[in-house]
Amino acid sequence: MVHDKFPLVGIYGGTFDPIHYGHLRIAEELLDIVNFSQFFFMPAGEPRLRNIPFASKCHRKTMAHLAVHDNAKFSIDEREISRSGATSTVASLREYRQEFGEKTALCFIMGVDAFLKLQMWYCWQELFRLCHFVIVGRPGNVQVMNNEALPSVLRNECMSRWITNASELEHESEGLVFAAKTSLLEISSTQIRSLIASNRSVRYLLPGAVYDYIRINHLYDGEG
Ligand code: ATP
Ligand code: MG
């Protein structure tokens, strides 16, 4: 069926404990690759599949806002971090679908490390009926496009969904998987937390405003 192109909405979920230049630079590169009309970072409240975050919801939310305040193209979606109880991406994406309607292409962005564990997520198969996936590489992980590296249930689900051209994302509202060729940036929140815990500098791994906020509030240094 021939129809107009759908506007593309990017949703970059994560614990963001703390948000860093890995997240931000990848998002900026994606804006050059995918024709997003809106782009949201969506910090998780209480993630189901990992330990309780180190920084409070309030601190993680504030750091996310500080990180994007000078970029009009980025917004923070507070729906998960404002909710009590465990985070469910599928619940958030159902809400997005309600809000944006059927004629919008929702794109959920994930690093390949996270995507490899997608089959552990609550109602994960429903996600393919709600959004596209845009997968980005991370150092030390398999190539994004290596379908063989995916766990078999995920490989089967993705089999007919891979696309190689970002413009195809605009032709469907959900259900496609696109591996974006972004830089491999060796930055992680784990690395940042452990540098701070051992009293080493994290300057230039994250925005200056986030760096200042972490220091003022003694986050991750055992005194916060
Ligand atoms: P942690 O070390 O605590 O797991 P993280 O750096 O992986 O933190 P998350 O909040 O867990 O950050 O990640 C949110 C999303 O961002 C995930 O999909 C993850 O794969 C992706 N991501 C994080 N850092 C990078 C990076 N440097 N390059 C590409 N994707 C990244
Ligand atoms: Mg992570």
Coordinates of C-alpha atoms and ligand atoms in Angstrom, one line a residue:
M1 CA 0.0 0.0 0.0
V2 CA 1.4 3.4 -0.9
H3 CA 1.1 6.0 1.8
D4 CA 2.8 9.2 3.0
K5 CA 5.9 8.8 5.0
F6 CA 5.4 8.5 8.7
P7 CA 7.2 11.0 11.0
L8 CA 9.9 9.3 13.0
V9 CA 10.1 9.6 16.8
G10 CA 13.3 8.4 18.5
I11 CA 13.1 7.0 22.1
Y12 CA 16.4 6.2 23.8
G13 CA 15.7 4.3 27.0
G14 CA 18.3 3.6 29.7
T15 CA 19.1 3.8 33.4
F16 CA 21.4 6.8 32.7
D17 CA 23.2 6.3 36.0
P18 CA 24.7 8.7 35.0
I19 CA 24.0 9.9 31.4
H20 CA 27.3 10.4 29.5
Y21 CA 28.8 11.4 26.2
G22 CA 28.4 7.8 24.9
H23 CA 24.6 8.3 25.0
L24 CA 24.7 11.9 23.8
R25 CA 27.1 11.5 21.0
I26 CA 25.4 8.4 19.6
A27 CA 22.0 10.3 19.8
E28 CA 23.6 13.2 17.9
E29 CA 25.0 10.9 15.2
L30 CA 21.6 9.2 14.9
L31 CA 20.0 12.6 14.1
D32 CA 22.2 12.7 11.0
I33 CA 21.3 9.1 10.0
V34 CA 17.6 8.9 10.8
N35 CA 15.2 11.7 9.9
F36 CA 13.8 12.0 13.5
S37 CA 11.2 14.7 14.0
Q38 CA 11.4 14.3 17.8
F39 CA 13.9 12.6 20.0
F40 CA 13.4 11.6 23.7
F41 CA 15.7 10.2 26.3
M42 CA 13.6 8.1 28.6
P43 CA 15.3 7.3 32.0
A44 CA 14.1 4.1 33.6
G45 CA 12.5 4.3 37.1
E46 CA 13.2 0.9 38.7
P47 CA 14.7 -1.3 36.0
R48 CA 13.5 -5.0 36.2
L49 CA 16.6 -6.7 35.0
R50 CA 19.3 -5.0 36.9
N51 CA 20.2 -3.9 40.4
I52 CA 18.7 -0.8 42.0
P53 CA 20.5 2.2 40.4
F54 CA 23.1 4.0 42.5
A55 CA 21.8 7.5 42.1
S56 CA 18.2 8.3 43.1
K57 CA 15.5 8.8 40.5
C58 CA 15.5 12.5 41.2
H59 CA 19.3 12.8 40.6
R60 CA 19.2 10.7 37.4
K61 CA 16.3 12.8 36.1
T62 CA 18.1 16.0 36.9
M63 CA 21.3 14.9 35.3
A64 CA 19.4 13.9 32.2
H65 CA 17.8 17.4 32.0
L66 CA 21.2 19.1 32.6
A67 CA 22.8 17.0 29.8
V68 CA 20.3 18.0 27.1
H69 CA 19.4 21.6 28.2
D70 CA 21.5 23.2 25.4
N71 CA 20.2 21.0 22.6
A72 CA 16.7 21.9 21.4
K73 CA 16.4 18.6 19.5
F74 CA 16.6 16.5 22.6
S75 CA 13.9 16.1 25.3
I76 CA 13.6 14.1 28.5
D77 CA 10.6 11.8 28.8
E78 CA 9.8 11.5 32.5
R79 CA 7.0 8.9 32.3
E80 CA 9.1 6.0 33.6
I81 CA 11.1 7.8 36.2
S82 CA 8.1 9.5 37.6
R83 CA 6.2 6.2 37.9
S84 CA 6.4 4.1 41.0
G85 CA 7.1 0.3 40.6
A86 CA 9.1 -1.6 38.1
T87 CA 9.8 -0.1 34.7
S88 CA 8.1 -1.7 31.8
T89 CA 9.2 -0.5 28.3
V90 CA 6.2 -2.1 26.8
A91 CA 3.8 -0.1 29.0
S92 CA 5.6 3.1 28.0
L93 CA 5.5 2.2 24.3
R94 CA 1.8 1.4 24.5
E95 CA 1.3 4.9 25.8
Y96 CA 3.4 6.4 23.0
R97 CA 1.3 4.5 20.5
Q98 CA -1.9 5.9 22.1
E99 CA -0.5 9.4 22.1
F100 CA 1.1 9.5 18.6
G101 CA -1.5 7.3 16.9
E102 CA -0.9 4.7 14.1
K103 CA 0.6 7.2 11.6
T104 CA 3.9 7.7 13.4
A105 CA 7.0 5.5 13.3
L106 CA 8.2 4.9 16.8
C107 CA 11.9 4.0 17.0
F108 CA 13.3 2.5 20.2
I109 CA 17.1 2.9 20.4
M110 CA 19.3 0.3 22.0
G111 CA 23.0 -0.5 22.3
V112 CA 23.8 -4.0 21.0
D113 CA 24.6 -5.2 24.6
A114 CA 21.1 -4.4 25.6
F115 CA 19.5 -5.7 22.4
L116 CA 21.1 -9.1 22.9
K117 CA 19.1 -9.5 26.1
L118 CA 15.8 -8.3 24.7
Q119 CA 14.2 -11.7 24.9
M120 CA 14.4 -11.3 28.8
W121 CA 12.2 -8.2 28.7
Y122 CA 8.6 -8.2 29.8
C123 CA 6.3 -8.8 26.8
W124 CA 9.3 -8.4 24.5
Q125 CA 7.6 -9.7 21.4
E126 CA 4.8 -7.1 21.7
L127 CA 7.5 -4.5 21.3
F128 CA 7.9 -5.4 17.6
R129 CA 4.2 -4.5 17.2
L130 CA 4.7 -1.2 18.8
C131 CA 8.0 0.2 17.5
H132 CA 11.0 -0.2 15.3
F133 CA 14.4 -1.0 16.8
V134 CA 17.5 1.1 16.0
I135 CA 20.6 -0.7 17.2
V136 CA 23.9 0.9 17.8
G137 CA 27.3 -0.8 18.3
R138 CA 29.4 -0.8 21.5
P139 CA 33.0 -1.7 21.9
G140 CA 33.6 -5.3 22.9
N141 CA 30.3 -6.5 21.6
V142 CA 29.4 -8.4 18.5
Q143 CA 28.7 -6.6 15.2
V144 CA 25.2 -5.3 15.3
M145 CA 24.2 -6.9 12.0
N146 CA 25.5 -10.3 13.0
N147 CA 22.1 -12.0 13.1
E148 CA 23.8 -15.3 14.0
A149 CA 25.0 -13.8 17.3
L150 CA 21.5 -13.2 18.5
P151 CA 19.9 -15.8 20.9
S152 CA 17.7 -18.1 18.7
V153 CA 14.3 -16.8 19.7
L154 CA 15.4 -13.2 19.1
R155 CA 17.1 -14.2 15.8
N156 CA 13.8 -15.8 14.6
E157 CA 11.8 -12.8 15.6
C158 CA 14.2 -10.4 13.8
M159 CA 14.8 -12.7 10.7
S160 CA 12.5 -10.8 8.3
R161 CA 12.7 -7.5 10.0
W162 CA 16.3 -6.3 9.2
I163 CA 16.5 -3.3 6.9
T164 CA 19.7 -1.7 5.6
N165 CA 18.5 1.8 4.7
A166 CA 17.3 4.2 7.4
S167 CA 14.8 5.7 5.0
E168 CA 12.8 2.5 5.1
L169 CA 11.9 3.2 8.8
E170 CA 9.5 5.9 7.5
H171 CA 7.5 3.4 5.5
E172 CA 6.1 1.4 8.4
S173 CA 5.0 2.5 11.8
E174 CA 6.7 -0.4 13.7
G175 CA 8.3 -3.8 13.4
L176 CA 11.6 -3.1 11.5
V177 CA 15.2 -3.5 12.9
F178 CA 17.9 -1.2 11.7
A179 CA 21.6 -1.3 12.6
A180 CA 23.0 2.2 12.5
K181 CA 26.6 2.8 11.7
T182 CA 27.6 5.0 14.6
S183 CA 30.9 5.5 16.3
L184 CA 32.1 2.9 18.8
L185 CA 32.6 4.9 22.0
E186 CA 34.2 3.3 25.0
I187 CA 32.3 5.1 27.7
S188 CA 29.9 3.5 30.2
S189 CA 28.1 4.5 33.3
T190 CA 29.8 1.6 35.1
Q191 CA 33.2 3.0 34.1
I192 CA 32.3 6.5 35.3
R193 CA 30.9 5.2 38.7
S194 CA 34.1 3.1 39.3
L195 CA 36.4 6.0 38.4
I196 CA 34.6 8.3 40.9
A197 CA 34.6 5.5 43.6
S198 CA 38.4 5.3 43.2
N199 CA 38.7 9.1 43.3
R200 CA 39.8 9.5 39.7
S201 CA 38.6 12.1 37.2
V202 CA 35.5 11.6 35.0
R203 CA 35.8 15.0 33.4
Y204 CA 35.2 15.0 29.6
L205 CA 33.3 11.7 29.8
L206 CA 30.1 13.6 30.4
P207 CA 28.8 17.1 30.0
G208 CA 30.3 19.7 32.3
A209 CA 26.9 20.5 34.0
V210 CA 26.5 16.8 34.8
Y211 CA 30.1 16.6 36.1
D212 CA 29.5 19.6 38.4
Y213 CA 26.2 18.1 39.6
I214 CA 27.8 14.8 40.5
R215 CA 30.6 16.6 42.4
I216 CA 28.3 19.0 44.3
N217 CA 26.0 16.1 45.3
H218 CA 28.7 13.6 46.0
L219 CA 27.2 11.1 43.8
Y220 CA 28.9 7.7 43.4
D221 CA 31.7 8.6 45.8
G222 CA 30.3 6.8 48.8
E223 CA 29.4 10.0 50.5
G224 CA 26.2 10.9 48.6
Ligands
ATP1 P1 25.8 0.8 32.8 O1 27.3 0.6 32.7 O2 25.4 1.2 34.2 O3 25.0 -0.4 32.3 P2 25.5 2.2 30.4 O4 26.7 3.1 30.0 O5 25.4 0.9 29.7 O6 25.5 2.0 31.9 P3 22.7 2.5 30.2 O7 21.9 3.5 30.9 O8 22.7 1.1 30.8 O9 24.2 3.0 30.1 O10 22.4 2.4 28.7 C1 21.2 2.9 28.1 C2 21.3 2.5 26.6 O11 22.4 3.2 26.0 C3 21.5 1.0 26.4 O12 20.8 0.6 25.2 C4 23.0 0.9 26.1 O13 23.4 -0.1 25.3 C5 23.3 2.3 25.4 N1 24.6 2.8 25.6 C6 25.2 3.1 26.7 N2 26.5 3.6 26.5 C7 26.7 3.5 25.1 C8 27.8 3.8 24.3 N3 29.0 4.2 24.8 N4 27.6 3.6 23.0 C9 26.5 3.1 22.5 N5 25.4 2.8 23.2 C10 25.5 3.0 24.5
MG2 MG 24.1 -0.6 30.4

